[in-house]
Coordinates of C-alpha atoms in Angstrom, one line a residue:
Chain D
M1 CA 0.0 0.0 0.0
K2 CA 1.2 3.5 -0.7
A3 CA 1.1 6.5 1.6
D4 CA -2.1 8.6 2.0
P5 CA -1.1 11.9 0.2
K6 CA -2.8 14.0 3.0
G7 CA 0.0 13.2 5.4
V8 CA 3.0 13.6 3.1
L9 CA 4.7 16.9 2.9
T10 CA 6.6 16.2 -0.4
G11 CA 9.6 18.4 -1.0
E12 CA 13.0 19.4 0.3
H13 CA 13.0 20.7 3.9
Y14 CA 15.5 21.9 6.5
L15 CA 14.2 20.1 9.6
D16 CA 15.4 18.9 12.9
G17 CA 15.2 15.2 13.8
D18 CA 12.1 15.7 16.0
H19 CA 10.1 17.4 13.3
A20 CA 11.3 14.9 10.7
C21 CA 10.1 12.1 12.9
T22 CA 6.7 13.6 13.0
E23 CA 6.6 13.9 9.3
G24 CA 7.6 10.3 9.0
A25 CA 4.8 9.3 11.3
L26 CA 2.2 11.3 9.3
A27 CA 3.5 9.9 6.1
A28 CA 3.2 6.3 7.5
G29 CA -0.4 7.0 8.3
C30 CA -0.3 7.8 12.0
R31 CA -3.5 9.7 12.8
F32 CA -3.6 9.5 16.6
F33 CA -1.1 11.0 19.1
A34 CA -1.3 11.1 22.8
G35 CA 1.6 12.4 24.9
Y36 CA 2.9 14.5 27.6
P37 CA 5.6 17.1 26.7
I38 CA 9.1 16.5 27.9
T39 CA 12.5 17.8 26.7
P40 CA 14.1 17.0 24.2
S41 CA 11.1 15.3 22.6
T42 CA 8.5 18.1 22.8
E43 CA 9.0 19.2 19.2
V44 CA 7.7 15.9 17.9
A45 CA 4.4 16.6 19.8
E46 CA 4.4 20.2 18.9
R47 CA 4.6 19.6 15.2
F48 CA 2.0 16.8 15.3
S49 CA -0.4 19.2 17.1
A50 CA 0.2 21.8 14.4
R51 CA -0.1 19.5 11.4
I52 CA -2.9 17.1 12.4
P53 CA -5.8 19.6 11.9
H54 CA -4.7 19.8 8.2
V55 CA -4.2 16.1 7.8
G56 CA -7.2 14.9 9.8
G57 CA -6.7 13.0 13.0
I58 CA -6.4 13.4 16.8
F59 CA -3.8 14.9 19.0
I60 CA -4.3 14.8 22.8
Q61 CA -2.0 16.3 25.4
M62 CA -2.6 13.8 28.2
E63 CA -2.4 14.2 32.0
D64 CA 0.8 12.1 32.1
E65 CA 2.8 9.4 30.4
L66 CA 0.7 6.5 31.9
G67 CA -2.4 7.9 30.4
S68 CA -0.6 8.7 27.1
M69 CA 0.4 5.1 26.6
A70 CA -3.0 3.8 27.6
A71 CA -4.7 6.1 25.1
V72 CA -2.3 4.9 22.4
V73 CA -3.3 1.3 23.1
G74 CA -7.0 2.2 23.0
A75 CA -6.7 4.2 19.8
S76 CA -4.8 1.5 18.0
W77 CA -7.7 -1.0 18.9
G78 CA -10.0 1.6 17.6
G79 CA -8.3 1.3 14.2
K80 CA -5.9 4.2 14.0
K81 CA -2.2 4.0 13.7
S82 CA -1.0 5.5 17.0
M83 CA 2.0 6.9 18.6
T84 CA 3.4 8.7 21.6
V85 CA 6.7 10.4 22.2
T86 CA 8.7 10.9 25.4
S87 CA 12.2 11.1 27.0
G88 CA 13.9 10.2 30.3
P89 CA 11.5 9.7 33.2
G90 CA 8.5 9.7 30.8
F91 CA 9.7 6.5 29.3
S92 CA 9.8 4.9 32.7
L93 CA 6.2 6.0 33.3
M94 CA 5.1 4.3 30.1
M95 CA 6.5 0.9 30.9
E96 CA 3.4 -0.7 32.4
N97 CA 1.2 0.0 29.4
I98 CA 4.0 -0.9 27.0
G99 CA 3.8 -4.3 28.5
L100 CA 0.0 -4.2 28.0
A101 CA 0.5 -3.3 24.4
A102 CA 3.0 -6.2 24.0
M103 CA 0.6 -8.7 25.7
M104 CA -2.5 -7.5 23.7
E105 CA -0.3 -7.4 20.5
T106 CA -1.2 -3.8 19.8
P107 CA 0.6 -2.1 16.9
C108 CA 2.0 1.2 18.1
V109 CA 5.1 3.4 18.1
I110 CA 6.8 4.9 21.1
V111 CA 9.4 7.5 20.3
N112 CA 12.1 8.1 22.9
V113 CA 14.4 11.0 22.2
Q114 CA 17.0 9.9 24.6
R115 CA 18.7 12.2 27.1
G116 CA 21.2 11.6 29.9
G117 CA 19.9 9.6 32.9
P118 CA 19.1 8.1 35.4
S119 CA 16.2 10.0 36.8
T120 CA 15.9 13.6 35.6
G121 CA 19.6 13.4 34.6
L122 CA 20.5 15.7 31.7
P123 CA 17.2 17.0 30.2
T124 CA 18.7 18.9 27.3
M125 CA 21.7 16.7 26.6
V126 CA 22.3 13.5 24.6
G127 CA 22.2 10.0 25.9
Q128 CA 21.6 6.4 24.6
S129 CA 21.1 4.8 28.0
D130 CA 17.5 3.6 27.6
M131 CA 18.4 0.9 25.2
M132 CA 18.0 -2.0 27.6
Q133 CA 14.9 -0.4 29.1
A134 CA 13.4 -0.3 25.6
R135 CA 13.9 -4.0 25.3
W136 CA 12.8 -5.2 28.7
G137 CA 11.5 -2.2 30.7
S138 CA 8.1 -3.7 31.4
H139 CA 7.8 -6.9 33.5
G140 CA 7.5 -10.3 32.0
D141 CA 9.0 -12.0 28.9
Y142 CA 8.4 -10.3 25.6
E143 CA 10.3 -9.0 22.6
I144 CA 9.9 -5.6 20.9
I145 CA 11.6 -4.0 17.9
A146 CA 13.9 -1.0 18.4
I147 CA 15.3 1.3 15.7
S148 CA 17.8 4.2 15.9
P149 CA 18.2 7.0 13.4
A150 CA 21.5 8.9 12.9
S151 CA 20.2 12.0 11.1
P152 CA 17.0 14.0 10.5
Q153 CA 16.6 12.2 7.1
E154 CA 16.8 8.9 8.9
A155 CA 14.4 10.2 11.5
F156 CA 11.9 10.6 8.7
D157 CA 12.7 7.4 6.8
Y158 CA 12.9 5.1 9.8
S159 CA 9.9 6.6 11.5
I160 CA 7.9 5.1 8.6
K161 CA 9.7 1.8 9.1
C162 CA 8.7 1.8 12.8
F163 CA 5.0 2.1 11.9
N164 CA 5.3 -0.6 9.1
L165 CA 6.9 -3.1 11.5
A166 CA 4.4 -2.3 14.3
E167 CA 1.6 -3.2 11.9
K168 CA 3.3 -6.2 10.4
Y169 CA 4.2 -7.9 13.7
R170 CA 1.5 -6.4 15.9
V171 CA 4.1 -5.2 18.4
P172 CA 5.1 -1.9 20.1
V173 CA 8.1 -0.5 18.2
M174 CA 10.5 1.8 20.0
F175 CA 12.0 4.6 17.9
M176 CA 15.1 5.2 19.9
M177 CA 16.3 8.6 18.8
D178 CA 18.7 10.7 20.8
E179 CA 18.8 14.4 21.7
C180 CA 21.6 15.1 19.3
V181 CA 19.7 13.8 16.3
G182 CA 16.4 15.2 17.6
H183 CA 17.7 18.7 17.9
M184 CA 20.0 18.6 14.8
T185 CA 18.7 20.4 11.7
E186 CA 19.6 19.1 8.2
K187 CA 18.2 18.7 4.8
V188 CA 15.3 16.2 4.7
V189 CA 13.9 15.0 1.4
I190 CA 10.3 13.8 1.6
P191 CA 9.3 11.8 -1.5
N192 CA 6.0 11.6 -3.3
P193 CA 3.3 9.6 -1.6
D194 CA 3.4 7.0 -4.3
Q195 CA 7.1 6.3 -3.5
I196 CA 6.4 5.6 0.2
D197 CA 5.4 2.0 1.1
V198 CA 3.0 1.8 4.0
E199 CA 2.0 -1.4 5.8
P200 CA -1.8 -1.5 6.3
R201 CA -3.5 -3.0 9.4
R202 CA -3.6 -6.8 9.0
L203 CA -7.3 -7.2 9.2
T204 CA -8.9 -10.6 9.3
K205 CA -10.6 -12.0 6.2
K206 CA -12.6 -14.4 8.3
S207 CA -16.3 -14.0 9.1
P208 CA -17.2 -13.0 12.6
K209 CA -18.4 -16.6 13.2
D210 CA -15.0 -18.1 12.4
Y211 CA -12.7 -15.3 13.8
L212 CA -10.5 -16.0 16.8
P213 CA -8.6 -12.8 18.0
Y214 CA -5.4 -14.6 19.0
E215 CA -5.2 -17.4 16.4
P216 CA -1.8 -16.9 14.9
N217 CA -1.0 -17.1 11.2
E218 CA 2.1 -18.9 9.8
D219 CA 4.3 -16.0 10.7
L220 CA 3.0 -16.4 14.3
V221 CA 1.1 -13.1 14.2
P222 CA -2.7 -13.1 14.5
D223 CA -4.9 -11.0 12.3
M224 CA -6.7 -8.1 13.8
I225 CA -10.1 -6.5 13.7
V226 CA -11.3 -2.9 14.4
A227 CA -13.3 -2.7 17.6
G228 CA -16.9 -1.9 16.7
D229 CA -16.9 -3.7 13.3
G230 CA -19.2 -6.5 14.4
Y231 CA -16.7 -9.0 15.6
R232 CA -16.7 -10.5 19.0
I233 CA -13.5 -9.4 20.6
H234 CA -11.9 -9.8 24.0
S235 CA -8.5 -8.6 24.7
T236 CA -6.8 -8.6 28.0
G237 CA -3.5 -8.2 29.8
L238 CA -4.2 -11.5 31.5
T239 CA -2.8 -14.7 30.0
H240 CA -5.3 -15.6 27.4
D241 CA -6.2 -18.3 24.9
E242 CA -6.9 -17.9 21.2
R243 CA -10.4 -16.5 21.9
G244 CA -8.8 -13.8 24.0
Y245 CA -10.3 -15.1 27.2
P246 CA -8.3 -15.3 30.4
A247 CA -6.9 -18.7 30.8
M248 CA -4.5 -18.8 33.7
K249 CA -2.9 -22.2 33.1
P250 CA 0.8 -23.0 32.7
E251 CA 0.3 -24.6 29.3
V252 CA -1.6 -21.5 27.9
Q253 CA 1.1 -19.3 29.4
E254 CA 3.8 -21.4 27.8
K255 CA 2.3 -21.2 24.4
L256 CA 1.4 -17.5 24.5
V257 CA 4.7 -16.1 25.9
H258 CA 6.7 -18.3 23.6
R259 CA 4.7 -17.0 20.6
L260 CA 5.1 -13.3 21.8
V261 CA 8.9 -13.8 21.8
D262 CA 9.1 -16.1 18.7
K263 CA 7.1 -13.8 16.5
I264 CA 10.0 -11.4 16.7
S265 CA 13.0 -13.7 17.1
K266 CA 11.9 -16.2 14.4
N267 CA 11.2 -13.3 12.0
A268 CA 14.5 -11.5 13.0
D269 CA 16.0 -12.0 9.5
K270 CA 13.1 -10.1 8.0
I271 CA 13.1 -7.4 10.6
I272 CA 16.8 -6.6 11.1
E273 CA 18.4 -3.9 8.9
L274 CA 22.1 -3.3 9.0
E275 CA 24.4 -1.2 6.9
E276 CA 27.7 -3.0 6.4
D277 CA 30.9 -1.5 5.1
Q278 CA 34.1 -3.5 4.4
T279 CA 33.2 -6.3 6.9
D280 CA 34.2 -9.2 4.6
D281 CA 38.0 -9.1 5.2
A282 CA 38.0 -7.0 8.4
D283 CA 40.2 -7.7 11.4
V284 CA 38.2 -5.4 13.6
I285 CA 34.5 -4.6 13.3
V286 CA 33.0 -1.5 14.8
M287 CA 29.3 -1.6 15.5
A288 CA 27.3 1.4 16.4
Y289 CA 23.8 2.9 16.3
G290 CA 22.1 6.3 16.4
I291 CA 24.3 9.4 16.5
T292 CA 27.3 7.3 17.6
S293 CA 27.3 5.5 14.3
R294 CA 28.0 8.8 12.7
V295 CA 30.6 10.0 15.1
T296 CA 32.4 6.7 14.6
M297 CA 33.1 7.2 10.9
P298 CA 36.0 9.6 11.2
A299 CA 37.8 7.2 13.5
I300 CA 37.2 4.4 11.0
F301 CA 38.6 6.5 8.1
K302 CA 41.7 7.3 10.1
A303 CA 42.3 3.7 11.1
R304 CA 41.9 2.6 7.5
K305 CA 44.5 5.2 6.4
K306 CA 46.9 3.7 8.9
G307 CA 46.4 0.3 7.2
I308 CA 44.1 -1.3 9.8
K309 CA 41.4 -3.5 8.2
V310 CA 38.3 -2.1 9.9
G311 CA 34.8 -3.1 9.0
F312 CA 31.7 -1.1 10.1
I313 CA 28.2 -2.2 10.9
K314 CA 25.7 0.6 11.4
M315 CA 22.7 -0.9 13.2
I316 CA 19.4 0.6 12.0
T317 CA 17.6 -2.0 14.1
V318 CA 19.1 -2.6 17.5
W319 CA 16.5 -5.0 18.8
P320 CA 16.2 -7.8 17.8
F321 CA 20.0 -8.0 18.0
P322 CA 21.7 -9.3 14.8
E323 CA 22.8 -12.5 16.5
K324 CA 23.2 -14.6 13.4
R325 CA 25.4 -12.1 11.5
V326 CA 27.6 -11.4 14.6
R327 CA 28.1 -15.1 15.1
E328 CA 29.2 -15.5 11.5
L329 CA 31.7 -12.6 11.8
A330 CA 32.9 -13.6 15.2
K331 CA 34.6 -16.7 13.6
K332 CA 36.6 -14.5 11.2
V333 CA 37.6 -11.3 13.1
K334 CA 40.0 -10.5 15.9
A335 CA 37.6 -8.2 17.7
F336 CA 34.5 -6.1 17.8
V337 CA 34.4 -2.5 19.0
M338 CA 31.2 -0.9 20.3
P339 CA 31.0 2.8 21.3
E340 CA 27.6 3.8 22.7
I341 CA 26.4 6.7 25.0
N342 CA 25.8 4.4 28.0
L343 CA 28.0 2.2 30.1
G344 CA 27.7 -0.9 27.8
Q345 CA 24.1 -1.9 27.4
V346 CA 24.1 -3.2 23.8
A347 CA 27.9 -4.0 24.1
L348 CA 27.0 -6.6 26.8
E349 CA 24.6 -8.2 24.4
L350 CA 27.4 -8.2 21.8
E351 CA 29.7 -9.9 24.2
R352 CA 27.1 -12.6 25.0
V353 CA 26.6 -13.3 21.3
V354 CA 30.3 -13.3 20.4
S355 CA 30.7 -15.7 23.3
G356 CA 34.5 -15.6 23.6
K357 CA 35.1 -16.3 19.8
A358 CA 36.6 -12.8 19.4
G359 CA 37.5 -9.8 21.5
V360 CA 34.8 -7.3 22.5
H361 CA 35.9 -3.7 23.3
H362 CA 33.3 -1.4 24.9
I363 CA 33.7 2.3 24.6
P364 CA 31.3 3.6 27.2
H365 CA 30.2 7.2 27.6
A366 CA 27.9 8.4 30.4
G367 CA 26.2 11.0 28.2
G368 CA 25.9 14.8 27.8
W369 CA 28.0 14.7 24.7
V370 CA 29.0 12.4 21.8
H371 CA 32.2 10.4 21.7
D372 CA 35.4 12.1 20.6
P373 CA 36.3 10.2 17.3
E374 CA 39.9 10.1 18.6
D375 CA 38.9 8.0 21.6
I376 CA 37.2 5.5 19.2
Y377 CA 40.3 5.5 17.0
K378 CA 42.5 4.6 19.9
V379 CA 40.4 1.6 20.8
I380 CA 40.3 0.4 17.2
V381 CA 44.1 0.4 17.2
E382 CA 44.2 -1.5 20.5
A383 CA 41.6 -4.0 19.2
A384 CA 43.7 -4.6 16.0
K385 CA 46.8 -5.7 17.9
Chain T
M1 CA 35.8 23.7 0.8
A2 CA 36.1 20.8 3.2
R3 CA 34.3 22.0 6.3
T4 CA 33.5 25.5 7.5
E5 CA 32.3 25.9 11.1
I6 CA 30.2 28.9 12.1
R7 CA 29.0 30.1 15.4
V8 CA 26.2 32.7 15.6
S9 CA 25.9 34.1 19.1
G10 CA 24.0 36.7 21.1
F11 CA 21.2 36.7 23.5
G12 CA 17.7 35.1 23.4
G13 CA 15.2 37.3 21.4
Q14 CA 17.7 38.6 18.8
G15 CA 17.0 35.9 16.3
V16 CA 20.3 34.2 16.8
I17 CA 19.0 30.7 16.0
L18 CA 17.0 31.9 13.0
C19 CA 20.1 33.6 11.6
G20 CA 22.0 30.2 11.9
Y21 CA 19.0 28.4 10.6
L22 CA 18.9 30.6 7.5
I23 CA 22.6 30.1 6.8
G24 CA 22.2 26.3 7.1
K25 CA 19.0 26.3 5.0
S26 CA 20.5 28.4 2.2
A27 CA 23.5 26.1 2.1
A28 CA 21.6 22.8 2.2
L29 CA 18.6 23.7 0.0
K30 CA 19.9 26.4 -2.3
A31 CA 23.6 26.0 -2.6
G32 CA 23.9 22.2 -3.0
K33 CA 26.0 21.8 0.2
Q34 CA 25.7 19.8 3.3
A35 CA 24.7 21.8 6.4
T36 CA 24.2 20.8 10.0
L37 CA 22.7 23.2 12.5
N38 CA 22.8 22.8 16.3
Q39 CA 21.7 25.2 18.9
S40 CA 22.1 25.9 22.5
F41 CA 20.3 28.3 24.8
G42 CA 19.8 29.0 28.5
P43 CA 16.6 28.1 30.3
E44 CA 15.1 31.6 29.7
A45 CA 13.4 32.4 26.4
R46 CA 14.8 35.9 26.2
G47 CA 17.9 37.7 27.5
S48 CA 20.0 34.7 28.1
A49 CA 23.1 33.7 26.2
C50 CA 22.4 31.7 23.1
S51 CA 24.2 30.4 20.1
A52 CA 23.6 28.5 16.9
Q53 CA 26.3 26.3 15.4
V54 CA 26.3 25.7 11.7
I55 CA 28.7 23.4 9.8
V56 CA 28.7 23.8 6.0
S57 CA 30.6 21.3 3.9
D58 CA 30.9 19.9 0.4
E59 CA 31.2 16.4 2.0
K60 CA 29.0 14.4 4.3
I61 CA 29.1 15.9 7.8
L62 CA 29.9 13.2 10.3
Y63 CA 30.9 14.8 13.5
P64 CA 27.9 17.1 14.2
Y65 CA 29.4 19.6 16.6
L66 CA 31.8 22.5 16.1
T67 CA 35.5 21.6 16.8
Q68 CA 36.9 25.1 16.3
P69 CA 34.9 27.8 14.5
D70 CA 36.2 29.4 11.4
I71 CA 33.6 32.1 11.6
L72 CA 32.1 33.8 14.7
I73 CA 29.2 36.2 14.7
C74 CA 28.7 38.1 17.9
M75 CA 25.6 40.1 18.8
S76 CA 26.3 40.6 22.5
Q77 CA 29.2 41.5 24.8
E78 CA 28.6 38.3 26.8
A79 CA 28.8 36.1 23.7
Y80 CA 32.0 37.9 22.6
A81 CA 33.6 37.2 25.9
K82 CA 32.5 33.6 25.9
F83 CA 33.2 32.6 22.3
E84 CA 36.0 34.8 20.9
P85 CA 38.8 32.7 22.6
E86 CA 37.7 29.6 20.6
L87 CA 37.8 31.2 17.2
K88 CA 40.5 30.0 14.8
K89 CA 43.7 32.0 14.5
D90 CA 42.9 32.9 10.9
G91 CA 39.2 33.1 11.5
L92 CA 36.6 35.6 10.6
L93 CA 35.0 37.7 13.3
L94 CA 31.8 39.7 12.8
V95 CA 30.3 41.9 15.5
D96 CA 27.5 44.3 16.1
E97 CA 29.8 47.3 17.0
D98 CA 27.2 48.9 19.3
L99 CA 26.7 45.7 21.3
V100 CA 30.3 44.5 21.5
K101 CA 32.4 47.5 22.6
D102 CA 35.9 46.1 22.8
A103 CA 36.2 43.8 19.8
K104 CA 39.8 43.3 18.9
S105 CA 41.6 41.2 16.3
R106 CA 44.2 38.8 17.6
D107 CA 46.5 36.6 15.5
K108 CA 45.4 36.7 11.9
I109 CA 41.7 37.0 12.7
K110 CA 39.8 39.3 10.3
L111 CA 37.5 41.5 12.2
Y112 CA 34.5 43.3 10.6
K113 CA 32.1 45.5 12.5
I114 CA 28.6 46.6 11.7
P115 CA 26.0 48.7 13.6
A116 CA 23.4 46.0 12.8
T117 CA 20.9 46.9 15.5
R118 CA 21.1 50.6 14.6
F119 CA 20.5 49.8 10.9
A120 CA 17.6 47.6 11.8
E121 CA 16.1 50.5 13.8
E122 CA 16.5 52.8 10.8
I123 CA 14.8 50.2 8.5
G124 CA 11.9 50.3 10.9
R125 CA 12.1 47.3 13.3
K126 CA 14.9 46.4 15.6
I127 CA 14.0 42.7 15.4
V128 CA 15.5 42.4 11.9
L129 CA 19.0 42.9 13.2
N130 CA 19.6 39.2 12.7
I131 CA 18.8 39.6 9.0
V132 CA 21.0 42.7 8.7
M133 CA 23.7 40.5 10.2
L134 CA 23.0 37.7 7.8
G135 CA 23.4 40.0 4.8
F136 CA 26.6 41.3 6.3
F137 CA 27.8 37.7 6.8
T138 CA 26.9 36.7 3.2
A139 CA 28.9 39.6 1.8
V140 CA 32.0 39.4 4.0
S141 CA 32.4 35.6 4.2
G142 CA 31.8 34.8 0.6
L143 CA 30.7 31.3 1.7
L144 CA 27.4 31.3 -0.1
D145 CA 26.0 33.0 -3.1
K146 CA 24.0 36.1 -2.4
E147 CA 21.0 34.8 -4.3
A148 CA 20.9 31.5 -2.4
V149 CA 20.7 33.4 1.0
R150 CA 18.4 36.1 -0.3
S151 CA 15.8 33.7 -1.7
T152 CA 15.9 31.7 1.5
V153 CA 15.2 34.8 3.5
E154 CA 12.3 35.6 1.2
T155 CA 10.7 32.2 1.5
S156 CA 11.3 31.6 5.2
V157 CA 10.2 34.7 7.0
P158 CA 6.6 35.2 8.1
K159 CA 4.2 36.3 5.4
G160 CA 3.9 40.1 5.1
T161 CA 7.4 40.7 6.4
E162 CA 9.2 39.8 3.3
E163 CA 9.9 43.3 2.2
L164 CA 11.1 44.4 5.6
N165 CA 13.4 41.4 5.9
L166 CA 14.8 41.8 2.4
K167 CA 15.5 45.4 3.0
A168 CA 17.4 44.4 6.1
F169 CA 19.3 41.7 4.2
E170 CA 20.3 44.2 1.4
K171 CA 21.4 46.8 3.9
G172 CA 23.8 44.3 5.7
F173 CA 25.0 43.0 2.4
A174 CA 25.7 46.4 0.9
Y175 CA 27.6 47.5 4.1
G176 CA 29.7 44.4 4.0
S177 CA 30.5 44.7 0.3
E178 CA 31.7 48.3 1.0
L179 CA 33.9 47.2 3.8
L180 CA 35.4 44.5 1.7
K181 CA 36.5 47.1 -0.9
S182 CA 38.8 48.6 1.7
A183 CA 40.0 45.1 2.7
P184 CA 39.5 43.0 -0.3
T185 CA 41.1 39.7 0.8
A186 CA 38.6 38.6 3.4
G187 CA 35.9 37.1 1.3
K188 CA 38.3 35.2 -0.9
K189 CA 40.4 33.5 1.7
K190 CA 41.0 29.8 1.4
K191 CA 39.5 27.8 4.1
A192 CA 41.8 25.4 6.0
A193 CA 40.6 21.8 5.9
V194 CA 39.2 20.5 9.1
P195 CA 39.1 16.7 9.7
A196 CA 35.5 15.5 9.3

């Protein structure tokens, strides 16, 4: 399906990442926004509120982040593509209902323009330290999808991708931006609507008589209905059977929780997007995401000039983690290097996957600023030894 | 031109960020260059120190922040005191001469002064001082074509204020061009390459 022209601001713009994210959401067909303003994500909400009267849809400034996330879940079941945006403490407040969205298999997008933490931390300054919270911040076992952009153009492009994946896998997708990308202004090219692919809601083709709300398809994802369209529907945060009714039995729990995890992990090859550069004959591979993937490049160029064989993997998707690809490469390379603006959240996952087959060098940064490329260069040199 | 780093500075309310935004937008959308804008300001909306950081390059901009500015525009005393020391030794320094009283040129820095606020008042509204400054910057730096910046001003300012803003732009540009005639090297200087 192609994008609805009403939401697409075709042309060349000079936009910051937050505004570009909103335009991506509108292009993807998002027509419901509930949120509570918080720096550095407020501009996403601000632009949505200004644009939505022209596009047609709903913007609500909620009483808090708990309510915001609940409204997003409700609106999605009402048939609208829905989103919220937050940062720092607001992300923590959304966690309970993000778990509800995961359990009810509700397509929705949560944008987190990351700032330094914990707690109130650095409201106006960059961080990437919510990556593990994005993955498992709510209680229970579940998997989500997380994507990080490195520029305003990517904030537009991958915002669309977030909505498409949310619909396809009926899962909350975390758009893990950061303050630097959010507040950075660059050229953003918005294509014509007929050049933008948009994933529609996967609505059932079955009759109301035959429809079971949680009966999975081959890809492990069940088809949806729109509440009020004449189908009997029951959806709950309690462990439920294929009818959607509470069934608190270990065997139902076993089946349901495995499917919630498997629908992401078994489709990982289709979900994961990486940009690889010179990884085939590399001695050292640097992996990075978000703004850090950009700041890493000068270090890689410098190392290559000095004759070090450095490969680079820019992670567009961070979760699910590219386990398969990393395992392949771990057999061939000396070491992996991962800079990130936290104390090693994704790097620890990298270490787990590499599992001693190669070296893993973290380059932690507590936040407030991006890495100095020189610091990354030094670690590459060390890793190549 | 590998990479030119520009800091526009002053206090909140002067249109410092807009001035930086228009430089970046002209470069990115009208001059076929890469341009990254970042901004920083104090918690207050008006009166506090603020600055816009623009990087203009022919190549992809990887490191998004300034490392050492090639060009510094100062529209307040506080901004001058804070940011002048970081300007490159052969950099370009532009000041509003009524707001920065003691501007001096050290090393090989080229200093150009303009009474931008006074000109803006003469044109009719003090708030267009940032656009006077933008015209002045365009003339003196030679970084971007006049038409690229002028047309960006025309299409970016609020409807109904185009004439006022273009007048401000032309005033700053004309004043800068005149100054250049007495020191003709400034606009044509070769930019030193900065690592990406």
